[in-house]
PDB file of C-alpha atoms in Angstrom:
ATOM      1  CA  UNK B   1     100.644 109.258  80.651  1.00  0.00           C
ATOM      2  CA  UNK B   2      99.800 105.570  80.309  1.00  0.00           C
ATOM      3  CA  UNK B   3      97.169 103.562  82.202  1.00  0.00           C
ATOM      4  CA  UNK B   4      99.570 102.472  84.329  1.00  0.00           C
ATOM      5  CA  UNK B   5     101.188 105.769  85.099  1.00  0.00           C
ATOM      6  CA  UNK B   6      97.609 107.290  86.399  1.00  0.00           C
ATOM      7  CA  UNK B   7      96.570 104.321  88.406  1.00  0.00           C
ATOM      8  CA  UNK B   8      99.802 105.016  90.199  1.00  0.00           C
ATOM      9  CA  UNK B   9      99.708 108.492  90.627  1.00  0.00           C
ATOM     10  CA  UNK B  10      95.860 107.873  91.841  1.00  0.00           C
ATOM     11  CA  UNK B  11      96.998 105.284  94.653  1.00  0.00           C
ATOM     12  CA  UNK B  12      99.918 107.549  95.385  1.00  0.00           C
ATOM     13  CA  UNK B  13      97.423 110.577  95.588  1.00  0.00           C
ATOM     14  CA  UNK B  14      94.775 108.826  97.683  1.00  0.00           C
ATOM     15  CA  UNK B  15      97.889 107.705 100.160  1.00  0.00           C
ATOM     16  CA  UNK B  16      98.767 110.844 100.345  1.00  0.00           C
ATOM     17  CA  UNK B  17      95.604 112.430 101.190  1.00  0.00           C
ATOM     18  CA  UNK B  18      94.780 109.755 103.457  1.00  0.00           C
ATOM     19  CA  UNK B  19      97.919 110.390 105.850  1.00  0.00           C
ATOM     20  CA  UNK B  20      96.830 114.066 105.797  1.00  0.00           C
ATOM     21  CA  UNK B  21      93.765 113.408 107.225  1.00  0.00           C
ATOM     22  CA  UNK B  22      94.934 111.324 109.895  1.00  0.00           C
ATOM     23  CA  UNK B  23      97.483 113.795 110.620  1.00  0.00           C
ATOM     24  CA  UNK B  24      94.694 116.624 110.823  1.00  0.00           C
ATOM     25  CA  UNK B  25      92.734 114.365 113.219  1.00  0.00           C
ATOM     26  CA  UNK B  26      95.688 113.418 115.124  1.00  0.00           C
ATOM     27  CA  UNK B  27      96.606 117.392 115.932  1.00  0.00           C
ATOM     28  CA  UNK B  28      93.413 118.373 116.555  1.00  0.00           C
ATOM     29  CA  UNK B  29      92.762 114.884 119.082  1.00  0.00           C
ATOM     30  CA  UNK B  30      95.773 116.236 120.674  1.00  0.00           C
ATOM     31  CA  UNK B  31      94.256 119.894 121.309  1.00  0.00           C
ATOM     32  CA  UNK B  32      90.868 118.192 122.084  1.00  0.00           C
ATOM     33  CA  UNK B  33      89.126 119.738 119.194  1.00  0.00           C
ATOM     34  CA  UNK B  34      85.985 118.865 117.160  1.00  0.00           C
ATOM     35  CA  UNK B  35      85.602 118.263 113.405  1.00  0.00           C
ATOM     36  CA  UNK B  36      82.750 119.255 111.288  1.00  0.00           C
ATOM     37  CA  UNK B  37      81.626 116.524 108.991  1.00  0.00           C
ATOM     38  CA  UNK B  38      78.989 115.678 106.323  1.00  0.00           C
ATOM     39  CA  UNK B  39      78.700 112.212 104.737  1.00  0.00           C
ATOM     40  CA  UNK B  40      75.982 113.680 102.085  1.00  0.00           C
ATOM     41  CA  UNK B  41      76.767 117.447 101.875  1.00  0.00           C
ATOM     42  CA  UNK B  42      73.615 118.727 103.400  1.00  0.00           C
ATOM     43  CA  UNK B  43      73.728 117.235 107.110  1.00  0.00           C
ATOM     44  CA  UNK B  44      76.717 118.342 108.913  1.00  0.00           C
ATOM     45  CA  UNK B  45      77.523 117.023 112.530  1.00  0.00           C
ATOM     46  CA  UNK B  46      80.244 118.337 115.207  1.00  0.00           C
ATOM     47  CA  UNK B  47      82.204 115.616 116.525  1.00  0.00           C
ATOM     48  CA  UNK B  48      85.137 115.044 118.700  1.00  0.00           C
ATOM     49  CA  UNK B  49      88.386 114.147 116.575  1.00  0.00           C
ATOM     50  CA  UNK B  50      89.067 111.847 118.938  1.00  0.00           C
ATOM     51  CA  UNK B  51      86.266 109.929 118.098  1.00  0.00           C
ATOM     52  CA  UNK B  52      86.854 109.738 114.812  1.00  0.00           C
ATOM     53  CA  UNK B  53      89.935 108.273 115.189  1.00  0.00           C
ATOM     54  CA  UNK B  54      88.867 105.867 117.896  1.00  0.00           C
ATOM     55  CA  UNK B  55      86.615 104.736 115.285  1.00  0.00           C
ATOM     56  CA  UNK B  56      88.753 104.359 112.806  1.00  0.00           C
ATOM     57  CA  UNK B  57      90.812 102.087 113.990  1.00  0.00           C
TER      58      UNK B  57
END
């Protein structure tokens, strides 16, 4: 694969993933369920997914 091709699969990946997560939060917003989440690995924190997508936009 070229430079080229990667960088393009990567974007295309990262889309990808992206929408999935929004998807996830989406559902689970819907159901009025909480995500776990961790920004370093070692602190985790309940919150609403609703929130997270409130703050996300």
């Amino acid at each position: 694969m070229s430079n080229k091709e990667i960088k393009e699969f990567s974007e295309k990946l990262k889309y990808g993933l992206e929408l999935a997560e929004r998807r996830m939060l989406e559902e689970k917003a819907l159901r009025g369920e909480d995500v776990i989440v961790s920004s370093d690995g070692k602190h985790f924190e309940q919150i609403s997914a609703q929130q997270i997508l409130n703050n996300s936009l």
